[in-house]
Backbone as JSON Lines, residues from 0, in Angstrom:
{"i":0,"aa":"X","n":[0.83,-1.19,0.0],"ca":[0.0,0.0,0.0],"c":[0.87,1.25,0.0]}
{"i":1,"aa":"X","n":[1.95,1.22,0.83],"ca":[2.83,2.38,0.9],"c":[3.54,2.59,-0.44]}
{"i":2,"aa":"X","n":[3.88,1.48,-1.1],"ca":[4.56,1.6,-2.39],"c":[3.65,2.22,-3.44]}
{"i":3,"aa":"X","n":[2.39,1.85,-3.41],"ca":[1.43,2.43,-4.36],"c":[1.27,3.93,-4.11]}
{"i":4,"aa":"X","n":[1.27,4.32,-2.84],"ca":[1.15,5.73,-2.49],"c":[2.38,6.5,-2.96]}
{"i":5,"aa":"X","n":[3.57,5.9,-2.8],"ca":[4.79,6.54,-3.28],"c":[4.75,6.72,-4.79]}
{"i":6,"aa":"X","n":[4.32,5.69,-5.49],"ca":[4.25,5.75,-6.95],"c":[3.25,6.82,-7.39]}
{"i":7,"aa":"X","n":[2.12,6.88,-6.72],"ca":[1.1,7.88,-7.04],"c":[1.65,9.29,-6.83]}
{"i":8,"aa":"X","n":[2.34,9.51,-5.72],"ca":[2.92,10.82,-5.45],"c":[3.97,11.19,-6.49]}
{"i":9,"aa":"X","n":[4.78,10.23,-6.91],"ca":[5.79,10.49,-7.92],"c":[5.13,10.86,-9.24]}
{"i":10,"aa":"X","n":[4.07,10.16,-9.59],"ca":[3.36,10.46,-10.84],"c":[2.78,11.87,-10.81]}
{"i":11,"aa":"X","n":[2.21,12.25,-9.68],"ca":[1.62,13.58,-9.55],"c":[2.7,14.65,-9.68]}
{"i":12,"aa":"X","n":[3.85,14.42,-9.03],"ca":[4.95,15.39,-9.11],"c":[5.49,15.51,-10.52]}
{"i":13,"aa":"X","n":[5.67,14.39,-11.2],"ca":[6.18,14.41,-12.57],"c":[5.18,15.11,-13.49]}
{"i":14,"aa":"X","n":[3.91,14.8,-13.33],"ca":[2.88,15.4,-14.16],"c":[2.79,16.9,-13.91]}
{"i":15,"aa":"X","n":[2.9,17.32,-12.65],"ca":[2.83,18.74,-12.31],"c":[4.01,19.5,-12.9]}
{"i":16,"aa":"X","n":[5.21,18.92,-12.79],"ca":[6.38,19.61,-13.33],"c":[6.32,19.66,-14.85]}
{"i":17,"aa":"X","n":[5.84,18.6,-15.49],"ca":[5.71,18.6,-16.94],"c":[4.68,19.63,-17.39]}
{"i":18,"aa":"X","n":[3.6,19.73,-16.65],"ca":[2.56,20.7,-16.99],"c":[3.09,22.13,-16.8]}
{"i":19,"aa":"X","n":[3.88,22.34,-15.76],"ca":[4.48,23.67,-15.52],"c":[5.41,24.07,-16.65]}
{"i":20,"aa":"X","n":[6.22,23.12,-17.12],"ca":[7.13,23.42,-18.23],"c":[6.34,23.69,-19.51]}
{"i":21,"aa":"X","n":[5.27,22.96,-19.7],"ca":[4.44,23.18,-20.89],"c":[3.84,24.58,-20.85]}
{"i":22,"aa":"X","n":[3.4,25.02,-19.67],"ca":[2.85,26.37,-19.55],"c":[3.92,27.43,-19.84]}
{"i":23,"aa":"X","n":[5.15,27.18,-19.4],"ca":[6.23,28.13,-19.69],"c":[6.48,28.22,-21.19]}
{"i":24,"aa":"X","n":[6.49,27.09,-21.86],"ca":[6.71,27.07,-23.32],"c":[5.56,27.79,-24.01]}
{"i":25,"aa":"X","n":[4.33,27.53,-23.58],"ca":[3.19,28.19,-24.2],"c":[3.26,29.7,-23.98]}
{"i":26,"aa":"X","n":[3.69,30.11,-22.79],"ca":[3.81,31.53,-22.49],"c":[4.86,32.17,-23.39]}
{"i":27,"aa":"X","n":[5.98,31.49,-23.62],"ca":[7.02,32.01,-24.5],"c":[6.5,32.13,-25.93]}
{"i":28,"aa":"X","n":[5.74,31.15,-26.37],"ca":[5.19,31.18,-27.73],"c":[4.24,32.36,-27.87]}
{"i":29,"aa":"X","n":[3.37,32.56,-26.89],"ca":[2.4,33.65,-26.95],"c":[3.11,34.99,-26.95]}
{"i":30,"aa":"X","n":[4.16,35.12,-26.18],"ca":[4.87,36.39,-26.1],"c":[5.63,36.72,-27.37]}
{"i":31,"aa":"X","n":[6.06,35.73,-28.13],"ca":[6.89,35.99,-29.31],"c":[6.14,35.81,-30.62]}
{"i":32,"aa":"X","n":[4.85,35.55,-30.6],"ca":[4.09,35.28,-31.8],"c":[3.43,36.57,-32.31]}
{"i":33,"aa":"X","n":[3.64,36.85,-33.59],"ca":[2.96,38.0,-34.2],"c":[1.58,37.58,-34.66]}
{"i":34,"aa":"X","n":[0.78,38.56,-35.02],"ca":[-0.57,38.25,-35.48],"c":[-0.54,37.42,-36.76]}
{"i":35,"aa":"X","n":[0.3,37.81,-37.69],"ca":[0.41,37.07,-38.95],"c":[0.86,35.63,-38.7]}
{"i":36,"aa":"X","n":[1.83,35.44,-37.8],"ca":[2.29,34.08,-37.48],"c":[1.19,33.27,-36.81]}
{"i":37,"aa":"X","n":[0.42,33.92,-35.95],"ca":[-0.68,33.21,-35.28],"c":[-1.74,32.78,-36.28]}
{"i":38,"aa":"X","n":[-2.09,33.66,-37.23],"ca":[-3.08,33.31,-38.24],"c":[-2.57,32.18,-39.11]}
{"i":39,"aa":"X","n":[-1.32,32.27,-39.55],"ca":[-0.73,31.22,-40.38],"c":[-0.71,29.89,-39.64]}
{"i":40,"aa":"X","n":[-0.33,29.93,-38.37],"ca":[-0.29,28.71,-37.56],"c":[-1.69,28.12,-37.39]}
{"i":41,"aa":"X","n":[-2.67,28.95,-37.13],"ca":[-4.03,28.47,-36.94],"c":[-4.58,27.87,-38.22]}
{"i":42,"aa":"X","n":[-4.33,28.52,-39.35],"ca":[-4.83,28.0,-40.62],"c":[-4.15,26.7,-41.01]}
{"i":43,"aa":"X","n":[-2.88,26.57,-40.7],"ca":[-2.15,25.36,-41.08],"c":[-2.5,24.16,-40.21]}
{"i":44,"aa":"X","n":[-3.04,24.42,-39.02],"ca":[-3.37,23.32,-38.11],"c":[-4.86,23.06,-37.97]}
{"i":45,"aa":"X","n":[-5.69,23.84,-38.64],"ca":[-7.14,23.67,-38.52],"c":[-7.54,22.39,-39.24]}
{"i":46,"aa":"X","n":[-8.22,21.45,-38.56],"ca":[-8.54,20.16,-39.17],"c":[-9.47,20.25,-40.38]}
{"i":47,"aa":"X","n":[-10.41,21.17,-40.37],"ca":[-11.31,21.28,-41.51],"c":[-10.57,21.82,-42.74]}
{"i":48,"aa":"X","n":[-9.64,22.72,-42.52],"ca":[-8.86,23.26,-43.63],"c":[-7.91,22.19,-44.16]}
{"i":49,"aa":"X","n":[-7.36,21.38,-43.28],"ca":[-6.48,20.29,-43.71],"c":[-7.26,19.26,-44.51]}
{"i":50,"aa":"X","n":[-8.54,19.06,-44.21],"ca":[-9.35,18.07,-44.92],"c":[-9.91,18.6,-46.24]}
{"i":51,"aa":"X","n":[-9.86,19.9,-46.45],"ca":[-10.47,20.5,-47.63],"c":[-9.93,19.95,-48.95]}
{"i":52,"aa":"X","n":[-8.61,19.78,-49.14],"ca":[-8.14,19.19,-50.41],"c":[-8.7,17.79,-50.66]}
{"i":53,"aa":"X","n":[-8.89,17.02,-49.6],"ca":[-9.45,15.68,-49.76],"c":[-10.91,15.75,-50.16]}
{"i":54,"aa":"X","n":[-11.63,16.74,-49.65],"ca":[-13.03,16.9,-50.02],"c":[-13.16,17.3,-51.49]}
{"i":55,"aa":"X","n":[-12.27,18.18,-51.95],"ca":[-12.27,18.57,-53.36],"c":[-11.99,17.35,-54.24]}
{"i":56,"aa":"X","n":[-11.0,16.56,-53.85],"ca":[-10.66,15.37,-54.62],"c":[-11.83,14.39,-54.67]}
{"i":57,"aa":"X","n":[-12.49,14.2,-53.55],"ca":[-13.64,13.29,-53.5],"c":[-14.78,13.79,-54.39]}
{"i":58,"aa":"X","n":[-15.01,15.11,-54.41],"ca":[-16.06,15.67,-55.25],"c":[-15.72,15.5,-56.73]}
{"i":59,"aa":"X","n":[-14.44,15.68,-57.09],"ca":[-14.02,15.5,-58.48],"c":[-14.21,14.05,-58.92]}
{"i":60,"aa":"X","n":[-13.85,13.11,-58.07],"ca":[-14.01,11.69,-58.4],"c":[-15.49,11.33,-58.5]}
{"i":61,"aa":"X","n":[-16.31,11.87,-57.61],"ca":[-17.75,11.59,-57.67],"c":[-18.35,12.13,-58.96]}
{"i":62,"aa":"X","n":[-17.91,13.32,-59.39],"ca":[-18.41,13.89,-60.65],"c":[-17.97,13.03,-61.83]}
{"i":63,"aa":"X","n":[-16.74,12.55,-61.8],"ca":[-16.24,11.69,-62.87],"c":[-17.03,10.38,-62.91]}
{"i":64,"aa":"X","n":[-17.26,9.79,-61.75],"ca":[-17.97,8.51,-61.68],"c":[-19.42,8.66,-62.11]}
{"i":65,"aa":"X","n":[-20.01,9.82,-61.87],"ca":[-21.41,10.04,-62.26],"c":[-21.57,10.01,-63.78]}
{"i":66,"aa":"X","n":[-20.5,10.33,-64.52],"ca":[-20.57,10.32,-65.97],"c":[-20.33,8.96,-66.6]}
{"i":67,"aa":"X","n":[-19.95,7.98,-65.81],"ca":[-19.68,6.64,-66.34],"c":[-20.95,5.82,-66.44]}
{"i":68,"aa":"X","n":[-20.92,4.81,-67.31],"ca":[-22.03,3.87,-67.4],"c":[-22.04,2.99,-66.15]}
{"i":69,"aa":"X","n":[-23.23,2.56,-65.73],"ca":[-23.27,1.67,-64.57],"c":[-22.65,0.31,-64.89]}
{"i":70,"aa":"X","n":[-22.2,-0.38,-63.89],"ca":[-21.63,-1.71,-64.08],"c":[-22.7,-2.66,-64.6]}
{"i":71,"aa":"X","n":[-22.35,-3.5,-65.55],"ca":[-23.35,-4.46,-66.05],"c":[-23.7,-5.49,-64.98]}
{"i":72,"aa":"X","n":[-24.92,-5.97,-65.05],"ca":[-25.37,-6.97,-64.1],"c":[-25.95,-8.15,-64.86]}
{"i":73,"aa":"X","n":[-25.79,-9.34,-64.32],"ca":[-26.33,-10.55,-64.92],"c":[-27.22,-11.21,-63.88]}
{"i":74,"aa":"X","n":[-28.42,-11.56,-64.29],"ca":[-29.36,-12.18,-63.38],"c":[-29.83,-13.5,-63.97]}
{"i":75,"aa":"X","n":[-29.83,-14.54,-63.18],"ca":[-30.28,-15.86,-63.64],"c":[-31.29,-16.37,-62.61]}
{"i":76,"aa":"X","n":[-32.39,-16.93,-63.14],"ca":[-33.4,-17.48,-62.25],"c":[-33.81,-18.85,-62.78]}
{"i":77,"aa":"X","n":[-33.77,-19.85,-61.92],"ca":[-34.19,-21.2,-62.3],"c":[-35.16,-21.72,-61.26]}
{"i":78,"aa":"X","n":[-36.06,-22.57,-61.7],"ca":[-37.01,-23.2,-60.79],"c":[-36.87,-24.71,-60.91]}
{"i":79,"aa":"X","n":[-37.24,-25.41,-59.89],"ca":[-37.22,-26.87,-59.84],"c":[-35.81,-27.42,-60.11]}
{"i":80,"aa":"X","n":[-34.8,-26.79,-59.58],"ca":[-33.43,-27.25,-59.85],"c":[-33.09,-28.51,-59.08]}
{"i":81,"aa":"X","n":[-33.68,-28.69,-57.93],"ca":[-33.38,-29.89,-57.14],"c":[-34.67,-30.67,-56.89]}
{"i":82,"aa":"X","n":[-35.42,-30.88,-57.92],"ca":[-36.7,-31.57,-57.79],"c":[-36.54,-33.05,-57.53]}
{"i":83,"aa":"X","n":[-37.66,-33.7,-57.4],"ca":[-37.65,-35.15,-57.18],"c":[-38.69,-35.77,-58.11]}
{"i":84,"aa":"X","n":[-38.61,-37.05,-58.25],"ca":[-39.57,-37.75,-59.12],"c":[-39.36,-37.35,-60.58]}
{"i":85,"aa":"X","n":[-40.43,-36.99,-61.27],"ca":[-40.29,-36.64,-62.69],"c":[-39.54,-35.32,-62.89]}
{"i":86,"aa":"X","n":[-39.37,-34.54,-61.86],"ca":[-38.65,-33.26,-61.97],"c":[-37.19,-33.37,-61.5]}
{"i":87,"aa":"X","n":[-36.67,-34.59,-61.41],"ca":[-35.31,-34.81,-60.96],"c":[-34.32,-34.37,-62.03]}
{"i":88,"aa":"X","n":[-33.14,-33.86,-61.58],"ca":[-32.08,-33.48,-62.5],"c":[-32.42,-32.17,-63.23]}
{"i":89,"aa":"X","n":[-31.84,-32.03,-64.41],"ca":[-32.04,-30.79,-65.14],"c":[-33.19,-30.86,-66.14]}
{"i":90,"aa":"X","n":[-33.82,-32.01,-66.28],"ca":[-34.91,-32.13,-67.25],"c":[-36.16,-31.39,-66.8]}
{"i":91,"aa":"X","n":[-36.3,-31.12,-65.51],"ca":[-37.48,-30.42,-65.0],"c":[-37.25,-28.94,-64.8]}
{"i":92,"aa":"X","n":[-36.14,-28.42,-65.24],"ca":[-35.87,-26.99,-65.05],"c":[-36.83,-26.14,-65.85]}
{"i":93,"aa":"X","n":[-37.16,-25.01,-65.31],"ca":[-38.01,-24.04,-66.03],"c":[-37.26,-22.76,-66.24]}
């Protein structure tokens, strides 16, 4: 039990110090970032903007596919294929 408590305390201390360093780094970034750099950074990391080229590509492919002929289909229907008596075998097929 004491060992678990020691491990928990160590984890909390490590996490707190890591979070403190992260805040220092974020503070330095905020202090040295210009408006143009902030806008460029936000636009380059925005997930919807990153997905936009893929959406354009998907729309182009969908437009291309809409102009193609549909795939051919073959349909076969048989009755009495596994009959019995006089309908046994393939002689009773319809």
